[in-house]
Amino acid sequence: MSIFKQAKMEEYDKYAQEGIWALDQVDHPDYYGGEENPYEAINVIEAWGLDFHCGNVVKYIARHKEKDNPKQDIEKAIWYLQRYLKTLGD
């Protein structure tokens, strides 16, 4: 569990000042499963050699239940899939 899920809301400023918040949000954020998760989105994307479009689809699907607006992440995944389909032609 992230230090931020354990911390109280009023402690966020302290972490932000120390630079911890920014690092946690960039390097293995909880909504991607965290560093201990071998199936963290970036690991799967790299292991499967996915391109930009398909990598984003995996990313948005992987994190959608952990975000405030899961429907929006699914819509983003669909948008990337539709854009990718256009590149494939007929």
XYZ file of N, CA, C and O in Angstrom:
360
model
N 0.838 -1.175 0.000
C 0.000 0.000 0.000
C 0.886 1.243 0.000
O 1.884 1.300 0.691
N 0.512 2.210 -0.789
C 1.261 3.447 -0.901
C 1.259 4.209 0.414
O 0.297 4.139 1.186
N 2.305 4.973 0.624
C 2.349 5.802 1.833
C 1.229 6.823 1.833
O 0.819 7.302 2.876
N 0.695 7.142 0.675
C -0.357 8.147 0.587
C -1.722 7.592 0.959
O -2.575 8.318 1.397
N -1.924 6.325 0.788
C -3.178 5.727 1.235
C -3.192 5.615 2.744
O -4.244 5.576 3.350
N -2.030 5.561 3.351
C -1.935 5.478 4.800
C -1.955 6.863 5.434
O -2.350 7.025 6.566
N -1.504 7.841 4.689
C -1.397 9.195 5.228
C -2.753 9.875 5.265
O -3.632 9.577 4.473
N -2.908 10.790 6.178
C -4.125 11.584 6.245
C -4.044 12.669 5.171
O -2.962 13.065 4.750
N -5.183 13.182 4.771
C -5.234 14.196 3.722
C -4.355 15.399 4.052
O -3.682 15.938 3.187
N -4.342 15.827 5.293
C -3.569 17.018 5.651
C -2.061 16.784 5.565
O -1.276 17.719 5.583
N -1.630 15.552 5.438
C -0.205 15.252 5.332
C 0.313 15.348 3.905
O 1.514 15.317 3.675
N -0.579 15.457 2.918
C -0.145 15.516 1.525
C 0.823 16.666 1.266
O 1.790 16.512 0.538
N 0.561 17.821 1.867
C 1.444 18.968 1.652
C 2.863 18.659 2.097
O 3.832 18.998 1.421
N 2.987 17.987 3.231
C 4.314 17.629 3.741
C 5.043 16.730 2.734
O 6.198 16.953 2.394
N 4.343 15.718 2.226
C 4.964 14.819 1.264
C 5.307 15.542 -0.036
O 6.347 15.310 -0.625
N 4.433 16.421 -0.473
C 4.679 17.155 -1.715
C 5.919 18.025 -1.569
O 6.739 18.113 -2.484
N 6.078 18.665 -0.430
C 7.247 19.508 -0.197
C 8.536 18.699 -0.207
O 9.581 19.181 -0.630
N 8.468 17.474 0.242
C 9.654 16.623 0.282
C 9.911 15.924 -1.044
O 10.895 15.224 -1.217
N 9.001 16.095 -2.008
C 9.165 15.480 -3.311
C 8.730 14.036 -3.373
O 8.877 13.379 -4.389
N 8.200 13.509 -2.282
C 7.798 12.100 -2.240
C 6.544 11.884 -3.069
O 6.429 10.920 -3.797
N 5.588 12.804 -2.966
C 4.320 12.649 -3.683
C 4.555 12.531 -5.182
O 4.035 11.645 -5.833
N 5.375 13.410 -5.712
C 5.619 13.399 -7.149
C 6.240 12.081 -7.584
O 5.865 11.513 -8.598
N 7.197 11.577 -6.827
C 7.847 10.317 -7.176
C 6.848 9.169 -7.149
O 6.812 8.346 -8.050
N 6.002 9.116 -6.145
C 5.032 8.037 -6.028
C 4.037 8.061 -7.186
O 3.586 7.020 -7.628
N 3.699 9.239 -7.668
C 2.743 9.361 -8.758
C 3.375 9.056 -10.111
O 2.672 8.821 -11.079
N 4.687 9.055 -10.197
C 5.374 8.781 -11.455
C 5.936 7.365 -11.488
O 5.814 6.668 -12.492
N 6.533 6.934 -10.421
C 7.223 5.650 -10.371
C 6.360 4.626 -9.634
O 6.304 4.620 -8.415
N 5.670 3.781 -10.380
C 4.846 2.701 -9.832
C 3.648 3.187 -9.001
O 3.476 2.756 -7.861
N 2.804 4.066 -9.546
C 1.637 4.499 -8.770
C 0.709 3.328 -8.457
O 0.667 2.335 -9.189
N -0.030 3.458 -7.374
C -0.911 2.383 -6.913
C -1.944 1.972 -7.961
O -2.292 0.803 -8.058
N -2.439 2.930 -8.736
C -3.489 2.568 -9.691
C -2.968 1.715 -10.841
O -3.744 1.235 -11.646
N -1.662 1.504 -10.916
C -1.099 0.547 -11.881
C -0.654 -0.730 -11.198
O -0.038 -1.587 -11.801
N -0.900 -0.858 -9.928
C -0.572 -2.086 -9.219
C 0.633 -1.992 -8.323
O 0.898 -2.891 -7.540
N 1.412 -0.926 -8.438
C 2.577 -0.752 -7.583
C 3.777 -1.541 -8.052
O 3.703 -2.401 -8.923
N 4.904 -1.229 -7.471
C 6.192 -1.814 -7.879
C 6.244 -3.326 -7.701
O 6.889 -4.029 -8.465
N 5.558 -3.852 -6.702
C 5.605 -5.288 -6.423
C 4.796 -6.117 -7.415
O 4.935 -7.332 -7.488
N 3.954 -5.472 -8.196
C 3.066 -6.174 -9.121
C 3.800 -6.497 -10.432
O 4.140 -5.599 -11.186
N 4.033 -7.781 -10.725
C 4.723 -8.121 -11.973
C 3.887 -7.797 -13.201
O 4.403 -7.752 -14.310
N 2.591 -7.570 -13.001
C 1.703 -7.245 -14.107
C 1.377 -5.762 -14.167
O 0.383 -5.366 -14.769
N 2.233 -4.944 -13.575
C 2.070 -3.499 -13.698
C 2.013 -3.169 -15.192
O 2.729 -3.763 -16.003
N 1.157 -2.234 -15.557
C 0.877 -1.953 -16.966
C 2.149 -1.772 -17.800
O 2.271 -2.357 -18.882
N 3.103 -1.006 -17.326
C 4.313 -0.750 -18.107
C 5.091 -2.037 -18.366
O 5.641 -2.241 -19.447
N 5.113 -2.937 -17.389
C 5.821 -4.210 -17.564
C 5.159 -5.065 -18.637
O 5.832 -5.690 -19.459
N 3.842 -5.103 -18.624
C 3.100 -5.881 -19.625
C 3.278 -5.270 -21.012
O 3.547 -5.979 -21.989
N 3.155 -3.956 -21.104
C 3.302 -3.269 -22.395
C 4.675 -3.545 -22.989
O 4.803 -3.859 -24.183
N 5.711 -3.434 -22.174
C 7.073 -3.685 -22.668
C 7.289 -5.160 -22.997
O 7.896 -5.479 -24.024
N 6.809 -6.062 -22.157
C 6.995 -7.498 -22.398
C 6.308 -7.939 -23.682
O 6.821 -8.795 -24.405
N 5.153 -7.375 -23.961
C 4.408 -7.737 -25.165
C 4.825 -6.923 -26.389
O 4.344 -7.172 -27.489
N 5.703 -5.942 -26.213
C 6.168 -5.124 -27.326
C 5.046 -4.341 -27.997
O 5.028 -4.211 -29.230
N 4.129 -3.814 -27.204
C 2.984 -3.106 -27.768
C 3.366 -1.722 -28.273
O 4.237 -1.066 -27.706
N 2.695 -1.308 -29.341
C 2.920 0.034 -29.860
C 2.157 1.048 -29.003
O 1.524 0.698 -28.006
N 2.215 2.312 -29.410
C 1.609 3.394 -28.638
C 0.117 3.181 -28.415
O -0.369 3.269 -27.284
N -0.609 2.900 -29.492
C -2.061 2.752 -29.376
C -2.439 1.587 -28.458
O -3.219 1.750 -27.512
N -1.912 0.432 -28.738
C -2.271 -0.764 -27.965
C -1.747 -0.679 -26.530
O -2.398 -1.152 -25.598
N -0.600 -0.061 -26.344
C -0.072 0.142 -24.999
C -1.002 0.999 -24.161
O -1.236 0.726 -22.984
N -1.545 2.038 -24.781
C -2.491 2.893 -24.057
C -3.783 2.155 -23.730
O -4.381 2.363 -22.672
N -4.225 1.294 -24.627
C -5.423 0.490 -24.358
C -5.198 -0.353 -23.103
O -6.037 -0.365 -22.188
N -4.077 -1.043 -23.036
C -3.761 -1.879 -21.867
C -3.687 -1.012 -20.614
O -4.233 -1.357 -19.564
N -3.024 0.123 -20.725
C -2.868 1.026 -19.584
C -4.220 1.462 -19.032
O -4.467 1.356 -17.826
N -5.094 1.943 -19.904
C -6.383 2.447 -19.426
C -7.281 1.341 -18.880
O -7.988 1.542 -17.897
N -7.239 0.182 -19.487
C -8.040 -0.928 -18.966
C -7.497 -1.398 -17.617
O -8.251 -1.648 -16.684
N -6.166 -1.476 -17.507
C -5.550 -1.961 -16.272
C -5.860 -1.067 -15.072
O -6.009 -1.558 -13.954
N -5.979 0.216 -15.298
C -6.140 1.128 -14.169
C -7.564 1.607 -13.938
O -7.836 2.274 -12.950
N -8.492 1.286 -14.807
C -9.812 1.929 -14.759
C -10.559 1.750 -13.440
O -11.240 2.653 -12.987
N -10.415 0.625 -12.785
C -11.143 0.408 -11.528
C -10.517 1.148 -10.357
O -11.132 1.273 -9.304
N -9.302 1.621 -10.526
C -8.597 2.318 -9.448
C -8.731 3.836 -9.550
O -8.290 4.547 -8.657
N -9.319 4.322 -10.604
C -9.438 5.768 -10.814
C -10.817 6.253 -10.387
O -11.748 5.467 -10.222
N -10.945 7.572 -10.230
C -12.211 8.161 -9.787
C -13.322 8.009 -10.815
O -14.489 7.953 -10.467
N -12.953 7.957 -12.090
C -13.950 7.871 -13.153
C -13.622 6.691 -14.062
O -13.029 6.865 -15.128
N -13.966 5.470 -13.652
C -13.596 4.285 -14.437
C -14.163 4.299 -15.853
O -13.517 3.841 -16.788
N -15.359 4.833 -16.013
C -15.973 4.885 -17.339
C -15.117 5.695 -18.305
O -14.948 5.326 -19.467
N -14.544 6.786 -17.819
C -13.708 7.621 -18.680
C -12.477 6.863 -19.179
O -12.096 6.986 -20.344
N -11.865 6.064 -18.310
C -10.694 5.290 -18.748
C -11.084 4.238 -19.779
O -10.336 3.983 -20.723
N -12.245 3.621 -19.644
C -12.704 2.660 -20.647
C -12.983 3.390 -21.967
O -12.640 2.890 -23.041
N -13.560 4.571 -21.891
C -13.796 5.360 -23.107
C -12.482 5.719 -23.792
O -12.380 5.705 -25.018
N -11.466 6.040 -23.004
C -10.145 6.337 -23.570
C -9.572 5.100 -24.259
O -8.993 5.196 -25.344
N -9.715 3.937 -23.621
C -9.228 2.695 -24.221
C -9.924 2.446 -25.556
O -9.277 2.082 -26.546
N -11.226 2.640 -25.587
C -11.985 2.452 -26.835
C -11.526 3.449 -27.885
O -11.369 3.088 -29.063
N -11.272 4.687 -27.500
C -10.801 5.710 -28.437
C -9.486 5.272 -29.087
O -9.315 5.367 -30.304
N -8.558 4.771 -28.269
C -7.281 4.308 -28.812
C -7.458 3.088 -29.712
O -6.785 2.958 -30.736
N -8.366 2.194 -29.356
C -8.632 1.036 -30.220
C -9.209 1.467 -31.563
O -8.796 0.966 -32.620
N -10.141 2.403 -31.534
C -10.742 2.885 -32.778
C -9.696 3.581 -33.646
O -9.662 3.395 -34.866
N -8.842 4.356 -33.019
C -7.773 5.037 -33.773
C -6.806 4.010 -34.370
O -6.357 4.152 -35.496
N -6.490 2.980 -33.600
C -5.606 1.929 -34.091
C -6.235 1.183 -35.274
O -5.565 0.879 -36.261
N -7.528 0.896 -35.179
C -8.213 0.224 -36.274
C -8.105 0.990 -37.578
O -7.964 0.399 -38.646
N -8.131 2.322 -37.506
C -7.995 3.155 -38.704
C -6.630 2.955 -39.361
O -6.506 3.040 -40.570
N -5.606 2.686 -38.561
C -4.273 2.484 -39.129
C -4.136 1.150 -39.837
O -3.243 0.974 -40.654
N -5.012 0.200 -39.508
C -4.942 -1.137 -40.109
C -5.562 -1.192 -41.498
O -5.259 -2.099 -42.272
N -6.438 -0.249 -41.778
C -7.099 -0.273 -43.083
C -8.088 -1.428 -43.189
O -8.563 -1.969 -42.207
N -8.374 -1.808 -44.442
C -9.348 -2.891 -44.673
C -8.693 -4.224 -44.875
O -7.703 -4.485 -45.346
